[in-house]
Coordinates of C-alpha atoms and ligand atoms in Angstrom, one line a residue:
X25 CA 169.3 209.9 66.0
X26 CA 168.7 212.1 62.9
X27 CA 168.1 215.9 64.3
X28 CA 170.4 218.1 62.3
X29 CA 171.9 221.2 64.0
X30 CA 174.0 223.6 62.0
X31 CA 175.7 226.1 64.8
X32 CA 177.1 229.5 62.9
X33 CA 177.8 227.6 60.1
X34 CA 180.3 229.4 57.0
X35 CA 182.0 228.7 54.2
X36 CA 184.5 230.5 52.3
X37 CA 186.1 228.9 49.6
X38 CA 189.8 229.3 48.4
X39 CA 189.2 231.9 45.7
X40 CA 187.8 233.9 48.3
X41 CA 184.0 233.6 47.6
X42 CA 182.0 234.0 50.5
X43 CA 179.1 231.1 50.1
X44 CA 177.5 230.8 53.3
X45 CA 177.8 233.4 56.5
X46 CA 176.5 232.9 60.0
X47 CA 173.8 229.5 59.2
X48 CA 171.9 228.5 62.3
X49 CA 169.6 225.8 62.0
X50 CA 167.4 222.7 63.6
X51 CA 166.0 220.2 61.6
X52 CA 164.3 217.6 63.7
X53 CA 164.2 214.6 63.3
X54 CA 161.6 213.2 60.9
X55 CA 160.8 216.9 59.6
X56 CA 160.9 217.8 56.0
X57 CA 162.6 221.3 55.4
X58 CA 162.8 223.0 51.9
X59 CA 166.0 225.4 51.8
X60 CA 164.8 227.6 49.1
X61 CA 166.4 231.1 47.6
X62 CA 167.9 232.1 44.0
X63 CA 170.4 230.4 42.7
X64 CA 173.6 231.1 44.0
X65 CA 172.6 231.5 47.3
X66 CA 174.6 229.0 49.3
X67 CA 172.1 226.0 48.9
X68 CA 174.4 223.3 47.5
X69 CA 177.1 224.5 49.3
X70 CA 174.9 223.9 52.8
X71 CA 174.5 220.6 51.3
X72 CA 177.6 219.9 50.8
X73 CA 179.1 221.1 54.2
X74 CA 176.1 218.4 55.7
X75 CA 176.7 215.7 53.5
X76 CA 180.7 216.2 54.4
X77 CA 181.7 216.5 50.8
X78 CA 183.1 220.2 51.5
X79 CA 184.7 221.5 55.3
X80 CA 183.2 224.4 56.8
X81 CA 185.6 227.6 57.4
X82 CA 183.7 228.1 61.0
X83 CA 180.9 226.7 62.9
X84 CA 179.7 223.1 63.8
X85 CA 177.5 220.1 62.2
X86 CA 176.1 218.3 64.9
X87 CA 173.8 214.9 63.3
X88 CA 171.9 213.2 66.4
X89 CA 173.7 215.3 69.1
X90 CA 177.5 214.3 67.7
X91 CA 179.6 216.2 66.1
X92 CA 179.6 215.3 62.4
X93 CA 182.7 217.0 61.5
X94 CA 184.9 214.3 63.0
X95 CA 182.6 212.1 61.0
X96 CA 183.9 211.2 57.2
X97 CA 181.1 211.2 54.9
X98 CA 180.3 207.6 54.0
X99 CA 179.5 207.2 58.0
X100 CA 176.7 210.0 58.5
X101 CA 173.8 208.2 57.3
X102 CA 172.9 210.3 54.9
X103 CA 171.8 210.4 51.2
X104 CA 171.9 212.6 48.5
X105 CA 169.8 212.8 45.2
X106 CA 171.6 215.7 43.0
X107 CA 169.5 217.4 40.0
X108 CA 171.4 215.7 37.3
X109 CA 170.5 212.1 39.2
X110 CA 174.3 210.6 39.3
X111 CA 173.3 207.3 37.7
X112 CA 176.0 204.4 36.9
X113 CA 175.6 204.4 32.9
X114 CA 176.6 201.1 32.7
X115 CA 174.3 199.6 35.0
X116 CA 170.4 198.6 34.6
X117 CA 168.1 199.9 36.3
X118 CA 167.6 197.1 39.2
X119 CA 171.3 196.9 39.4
X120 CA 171.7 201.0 40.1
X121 CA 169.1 200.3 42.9
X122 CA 170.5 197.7 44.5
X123 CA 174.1 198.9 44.0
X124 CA 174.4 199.8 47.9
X125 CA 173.1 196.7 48.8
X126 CA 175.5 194.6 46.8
X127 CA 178.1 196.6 48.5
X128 CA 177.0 195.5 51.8
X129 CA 177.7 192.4 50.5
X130 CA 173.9 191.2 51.2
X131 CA 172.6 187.9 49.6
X132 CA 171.1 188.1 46.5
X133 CA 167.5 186.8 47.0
X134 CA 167.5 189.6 49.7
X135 CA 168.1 192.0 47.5
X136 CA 165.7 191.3 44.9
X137 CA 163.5 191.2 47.8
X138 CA 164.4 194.7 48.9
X139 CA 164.3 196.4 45.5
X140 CA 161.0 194.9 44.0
X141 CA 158.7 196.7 46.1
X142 CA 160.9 199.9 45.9
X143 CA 160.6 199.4 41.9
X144 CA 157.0 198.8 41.9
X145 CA 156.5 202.2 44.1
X146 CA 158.2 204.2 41.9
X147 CA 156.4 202.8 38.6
X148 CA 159.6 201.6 37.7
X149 CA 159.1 197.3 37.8
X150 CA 159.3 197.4 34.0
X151 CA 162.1 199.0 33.2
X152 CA 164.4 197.3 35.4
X153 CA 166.5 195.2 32.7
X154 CA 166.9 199.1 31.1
X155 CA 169.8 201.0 31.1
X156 CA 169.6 204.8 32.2
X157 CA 170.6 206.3 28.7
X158 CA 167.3 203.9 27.9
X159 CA 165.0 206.0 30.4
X160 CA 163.0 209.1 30.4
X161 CA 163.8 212.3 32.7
X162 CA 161.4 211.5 35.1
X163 CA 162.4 207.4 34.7
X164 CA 165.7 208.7 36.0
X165 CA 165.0 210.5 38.8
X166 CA 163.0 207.9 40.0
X167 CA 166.0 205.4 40.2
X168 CA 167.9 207.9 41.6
X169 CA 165.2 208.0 44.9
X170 CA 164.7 204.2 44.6
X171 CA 168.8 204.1 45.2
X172 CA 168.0 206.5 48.0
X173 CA 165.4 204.8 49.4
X174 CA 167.5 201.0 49.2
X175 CA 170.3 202.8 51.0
X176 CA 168.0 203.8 53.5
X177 CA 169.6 206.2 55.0
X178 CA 168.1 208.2 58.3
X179 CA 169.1 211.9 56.5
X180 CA 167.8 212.6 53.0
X181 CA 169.2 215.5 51.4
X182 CA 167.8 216.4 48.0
X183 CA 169.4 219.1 45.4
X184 CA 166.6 220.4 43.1
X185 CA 165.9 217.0 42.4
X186 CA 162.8 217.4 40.1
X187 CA 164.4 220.9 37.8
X188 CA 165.0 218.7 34.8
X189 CA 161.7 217.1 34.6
X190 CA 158.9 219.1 32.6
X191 CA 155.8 221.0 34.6
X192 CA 153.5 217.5 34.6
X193 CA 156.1 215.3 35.8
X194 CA 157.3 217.6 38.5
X195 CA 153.5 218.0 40.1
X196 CA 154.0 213.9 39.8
X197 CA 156.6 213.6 41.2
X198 CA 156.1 216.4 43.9
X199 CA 153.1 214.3 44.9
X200 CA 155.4 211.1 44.9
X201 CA 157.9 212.4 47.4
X202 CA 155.3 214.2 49.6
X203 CA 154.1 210.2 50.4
X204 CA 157.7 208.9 50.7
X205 CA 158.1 211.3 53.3
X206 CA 154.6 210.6 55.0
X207 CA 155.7 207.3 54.5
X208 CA 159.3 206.7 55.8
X209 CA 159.4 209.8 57.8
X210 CA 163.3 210.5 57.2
X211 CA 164.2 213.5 57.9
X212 CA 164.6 215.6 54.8
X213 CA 166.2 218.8 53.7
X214 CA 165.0 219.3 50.3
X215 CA 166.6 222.2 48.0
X216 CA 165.0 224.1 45.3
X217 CA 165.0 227.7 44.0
X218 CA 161.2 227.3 42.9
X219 CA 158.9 229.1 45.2
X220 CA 155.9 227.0 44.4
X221 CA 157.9 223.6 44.7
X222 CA 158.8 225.3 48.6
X223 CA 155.7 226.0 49.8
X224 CA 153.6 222.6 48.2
X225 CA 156.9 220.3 50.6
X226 CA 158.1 222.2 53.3
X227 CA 156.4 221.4 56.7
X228 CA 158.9 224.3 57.3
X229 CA 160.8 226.5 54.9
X230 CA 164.5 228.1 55.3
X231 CA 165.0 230.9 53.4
X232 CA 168.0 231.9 51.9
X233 CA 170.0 235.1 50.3
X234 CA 173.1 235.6 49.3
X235 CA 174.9 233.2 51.9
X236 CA 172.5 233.7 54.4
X237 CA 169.1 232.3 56.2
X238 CA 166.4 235.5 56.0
X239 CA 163.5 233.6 57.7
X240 CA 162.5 229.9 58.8
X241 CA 159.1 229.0 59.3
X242 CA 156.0 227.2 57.7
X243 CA 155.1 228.3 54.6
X244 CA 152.1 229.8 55.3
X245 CA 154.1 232.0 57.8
X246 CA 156.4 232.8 55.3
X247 CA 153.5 233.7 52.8
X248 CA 151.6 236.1 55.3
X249 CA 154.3 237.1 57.8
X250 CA 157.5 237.6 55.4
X251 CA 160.5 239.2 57.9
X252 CA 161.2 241.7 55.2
X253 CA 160.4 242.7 51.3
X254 CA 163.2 240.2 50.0
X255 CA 160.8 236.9 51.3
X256 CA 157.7 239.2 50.6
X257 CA 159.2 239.6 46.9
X258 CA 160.0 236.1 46.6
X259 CA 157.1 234.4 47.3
X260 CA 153.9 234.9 45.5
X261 CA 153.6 235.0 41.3
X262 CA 152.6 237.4 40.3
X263 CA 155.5 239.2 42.8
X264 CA 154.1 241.5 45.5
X265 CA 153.2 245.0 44.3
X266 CA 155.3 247.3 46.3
X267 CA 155.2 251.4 46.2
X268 CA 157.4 254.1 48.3
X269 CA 156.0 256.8 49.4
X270 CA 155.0 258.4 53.1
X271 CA 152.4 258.8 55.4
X272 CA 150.9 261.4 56.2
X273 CA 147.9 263.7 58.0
X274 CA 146.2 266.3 56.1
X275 CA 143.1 267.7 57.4
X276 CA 142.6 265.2 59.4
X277 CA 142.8 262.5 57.3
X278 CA 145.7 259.5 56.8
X279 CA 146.9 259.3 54.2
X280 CA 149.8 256.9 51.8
X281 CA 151.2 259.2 49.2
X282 CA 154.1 259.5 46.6
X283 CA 154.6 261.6 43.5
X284 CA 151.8 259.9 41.7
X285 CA 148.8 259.2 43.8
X286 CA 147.5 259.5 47.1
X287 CA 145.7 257.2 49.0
X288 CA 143.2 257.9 52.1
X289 CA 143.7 255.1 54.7
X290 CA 140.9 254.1 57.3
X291 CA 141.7 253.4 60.7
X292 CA 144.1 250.3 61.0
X293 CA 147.5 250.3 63.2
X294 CA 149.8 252.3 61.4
X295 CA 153.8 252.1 61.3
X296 CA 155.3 254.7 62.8
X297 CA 158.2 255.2 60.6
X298 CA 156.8 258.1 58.1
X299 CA 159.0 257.0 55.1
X300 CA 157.5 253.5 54.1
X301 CA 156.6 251.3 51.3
X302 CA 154.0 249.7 50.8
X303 CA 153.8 246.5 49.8
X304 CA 149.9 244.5 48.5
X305 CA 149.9 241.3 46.9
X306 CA 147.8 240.9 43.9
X307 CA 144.7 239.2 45.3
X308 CA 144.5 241.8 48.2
X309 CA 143.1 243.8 46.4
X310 CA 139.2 245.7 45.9
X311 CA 137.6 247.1 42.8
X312 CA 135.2 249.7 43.9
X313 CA 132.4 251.5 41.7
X314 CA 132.4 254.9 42.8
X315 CA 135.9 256.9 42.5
X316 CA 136.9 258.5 45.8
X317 CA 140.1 259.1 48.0
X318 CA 140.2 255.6 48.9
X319 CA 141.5 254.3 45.5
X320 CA 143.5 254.5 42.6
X321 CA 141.8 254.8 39.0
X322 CA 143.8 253.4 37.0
X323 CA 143.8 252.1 33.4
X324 CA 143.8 248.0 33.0
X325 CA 146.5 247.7 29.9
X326 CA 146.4 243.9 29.7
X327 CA 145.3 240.5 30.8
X328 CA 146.8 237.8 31.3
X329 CA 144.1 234.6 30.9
X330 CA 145.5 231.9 33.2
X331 CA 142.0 229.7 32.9
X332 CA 141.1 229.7 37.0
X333 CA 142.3 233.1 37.4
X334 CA 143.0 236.5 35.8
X335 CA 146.4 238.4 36.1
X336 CA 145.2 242.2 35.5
X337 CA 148.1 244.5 34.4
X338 CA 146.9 248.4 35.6
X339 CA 148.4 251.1 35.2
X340 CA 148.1 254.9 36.7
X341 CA 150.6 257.3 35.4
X342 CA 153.8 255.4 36.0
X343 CA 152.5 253.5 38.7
X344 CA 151.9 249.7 37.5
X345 CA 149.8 247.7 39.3
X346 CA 149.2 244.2 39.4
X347 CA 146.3 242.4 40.3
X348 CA 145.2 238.6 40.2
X349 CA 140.9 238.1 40.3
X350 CA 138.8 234.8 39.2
X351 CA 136.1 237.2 37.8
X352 CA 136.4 237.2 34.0
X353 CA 134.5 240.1 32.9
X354 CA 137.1 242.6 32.2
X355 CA 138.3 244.2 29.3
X356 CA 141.7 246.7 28.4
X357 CA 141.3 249.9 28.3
X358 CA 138.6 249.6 31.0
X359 CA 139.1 252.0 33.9
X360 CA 139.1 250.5 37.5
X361 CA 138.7 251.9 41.2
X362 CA 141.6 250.2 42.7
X363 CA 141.7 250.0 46.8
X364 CA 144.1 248.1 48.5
X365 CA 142.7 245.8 51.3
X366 CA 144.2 247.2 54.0
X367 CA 144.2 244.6 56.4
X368 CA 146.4 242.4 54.2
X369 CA 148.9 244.9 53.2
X370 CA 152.5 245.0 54.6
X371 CA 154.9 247.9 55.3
X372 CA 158.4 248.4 55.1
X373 CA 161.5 250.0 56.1
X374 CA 162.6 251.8 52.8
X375 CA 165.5 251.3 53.2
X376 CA 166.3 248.2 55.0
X377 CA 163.4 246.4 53.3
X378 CA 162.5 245.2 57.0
X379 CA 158.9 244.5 57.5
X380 CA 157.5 246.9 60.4
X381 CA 153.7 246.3 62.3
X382 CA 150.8 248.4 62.4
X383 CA 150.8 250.1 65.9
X384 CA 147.4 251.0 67.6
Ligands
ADP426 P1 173.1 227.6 45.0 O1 173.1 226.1 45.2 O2 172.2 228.3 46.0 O3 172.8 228.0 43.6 P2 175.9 227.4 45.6 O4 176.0 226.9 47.0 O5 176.2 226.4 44.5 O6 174.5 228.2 45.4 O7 177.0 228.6 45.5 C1 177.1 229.6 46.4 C2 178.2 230.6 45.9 O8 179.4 229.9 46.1 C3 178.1 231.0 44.5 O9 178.6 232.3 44.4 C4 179.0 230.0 43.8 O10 179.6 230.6 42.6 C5 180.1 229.8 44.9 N1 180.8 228.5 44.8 C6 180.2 227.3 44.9 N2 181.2 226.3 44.8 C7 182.4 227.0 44.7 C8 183.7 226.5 44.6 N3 184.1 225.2 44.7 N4 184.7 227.5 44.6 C9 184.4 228.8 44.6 N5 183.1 229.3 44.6 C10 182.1 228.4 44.7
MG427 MG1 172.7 224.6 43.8

């Protein structure tokens, strides 16, 4: 009943802004997918268009195999949470839960049966006589899922719900929807620009830029198989080291070089474009003790101490490089034998940014 198909979805708005171009997508039903790209993007808007609060320009909304564009809003069984939660002010807390109920004109021993286990879920049992100028952040946000989840509707759609709540209450709260959703099994389309928020929710991720979807797939996929250097870039703190350069053969060796350094490569599949960049996360890389062709000395200018881990700022001429390691022995102005671990790097087009395989 509650697969979601968006068919070459766009949306221009009257001012001429160009939010969303060309959106295909399938949610099935039950799934939960995390739309996720900077802000500006086209997110809400997508939103929007689905919840039938905004008309596309082209394309189709299908919700359970019918075309939800003949559909007005109120009838698509759908609910939205919205970052700034939406809350009636001058309602309580049990009374902002059960407002859809009421409306359905259901009996009122019904609906205190309905809400108290909703309330008592959501850690909320005590503050139902409260008003929501009374409550926390995260207080908030949870009456504005327990409305939600009254309503019960067969769509959730979620708009950064958790980007006002501080870094505790958001891992709490992450946590807490991850078991609605294991729970209820609605299907979900969660939005956020937080890459970490993303991958910890999606079972599948849709990423977006500037008005358009760059990749869907799980966020592992996403993590190790980015379509091209804006996903690559996005994902990953600290960001993805990239470096242009070529490749070349010089007496009969491989190598990756720009203007600064040159690197020997061993023998992995290879692009064959000769103009390249190079792109290794921060964790894929190898320290060696000897200096050779196969590294980079560079110069370690700073550390960042983040308790489990080490963020390792390098530097070789005006090359920077970035690396992440658990060890905790090092010290600045150290110097380091820096090799990338080849079988984890990624290429790309230079100028398209496209990712391109290793051949042979
Ligand atoms: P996101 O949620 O990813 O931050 P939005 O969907 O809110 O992005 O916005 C996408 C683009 O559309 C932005 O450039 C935004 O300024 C623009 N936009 C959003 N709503 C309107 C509107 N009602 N009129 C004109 N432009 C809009
Ligand atoms: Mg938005």
């Amino acid at each position: 009943m509650s697969k979601i198909s968006l068919q070459d979805l766009g949306k221009t708005f009257p001012d001429g802004t160009r939010a969303l171009t060309g959106v295909n997508l399938e949610i099935e039903k039950g799934e939960f997918v995390v739309l996720v790209g900077p802000s500006g993007c086209g997110k809400t808007t997508l939103l929007r268009l689905l919840a039938g609060l905004e008309e596309p320009t082209t394309g189709m909304v299908r919700i359970g195999g019918k075309d939800a564009l003949t559909i007005p809003s109120k009838d698509r069984d759908l609910g939205l949470v919205f970052q700034n939660y939406a809350l009636f002010p001058n309602l309580n807390v049990f009374e902002n839960i059960a407002f859809s109920l009421k409306a359905r004109k259901i009996k009122k021993e019904i609906i205190r049966e309905k809400v108290a286990p909703i309330a008592e879920k959501l850690a909320l049992a005590d503050f139902l006589q409260k008003k929501p100028g009374e409550l926390s952040g995260g207080q908030r946000q949870r009456v504005a899922l327990g409305r939600l989840l009254a309503r019960n509707p067969g769509i959730h759609l979620l708009d950064e719900p958790l980007s006002n709540l501080d870094a505790n209450l958001r891992n709490s709260m992450r946590n807490q929807l991850a078991q609605l959703h294991e729970e209820h099994k609605k299907t979900t389309l969660f939005v956020t620009h937080d890459q970490v928020e993303a991958m910890t929710l999606g079972q599948r991720l849709c990423v977006m830029n500037q008005g358009k979807i760059i990749q869907v797939a799980p966020p592992s996929e996403i993590y190790n198989n980015p379509i091209n250097r804006f996903v690559a870039q996005f994902f990953g703190s600290p960001s993805i080291n990239l470096f242009q350069g070529k490749i070349e053969n010089r007496e009969n060796l491989v190598y990756f070089s720009n203007q600064q350094f040159s690197l020997s490569l061993p023998d992995i599949p290879l692009p064959e474009t000769k103009e390249i960049e190079l792109g290794v996360r921060p964790e894929n890389w190898q320290i060696q003790s000897n200096s050779s062709s196969q590294s980079i000395r560079a110069k370690l200018k700073r550390i960042e101490n983040l308790g489990d881990a080490q963020i390792l700022y390098f530097k070789f001429l005006d090359t920077e490089i970035i690396l992440k390691s658990s060890k905790h022995d090092f010290q600045t102005g150290q110097t380091h034998n820096l090799t990338p671990d080849w079988e984890r790097v990624h290429w790309f087009h230079t100028s398209t940014g496209e990712r391109i395989l290793g051949q042979g």
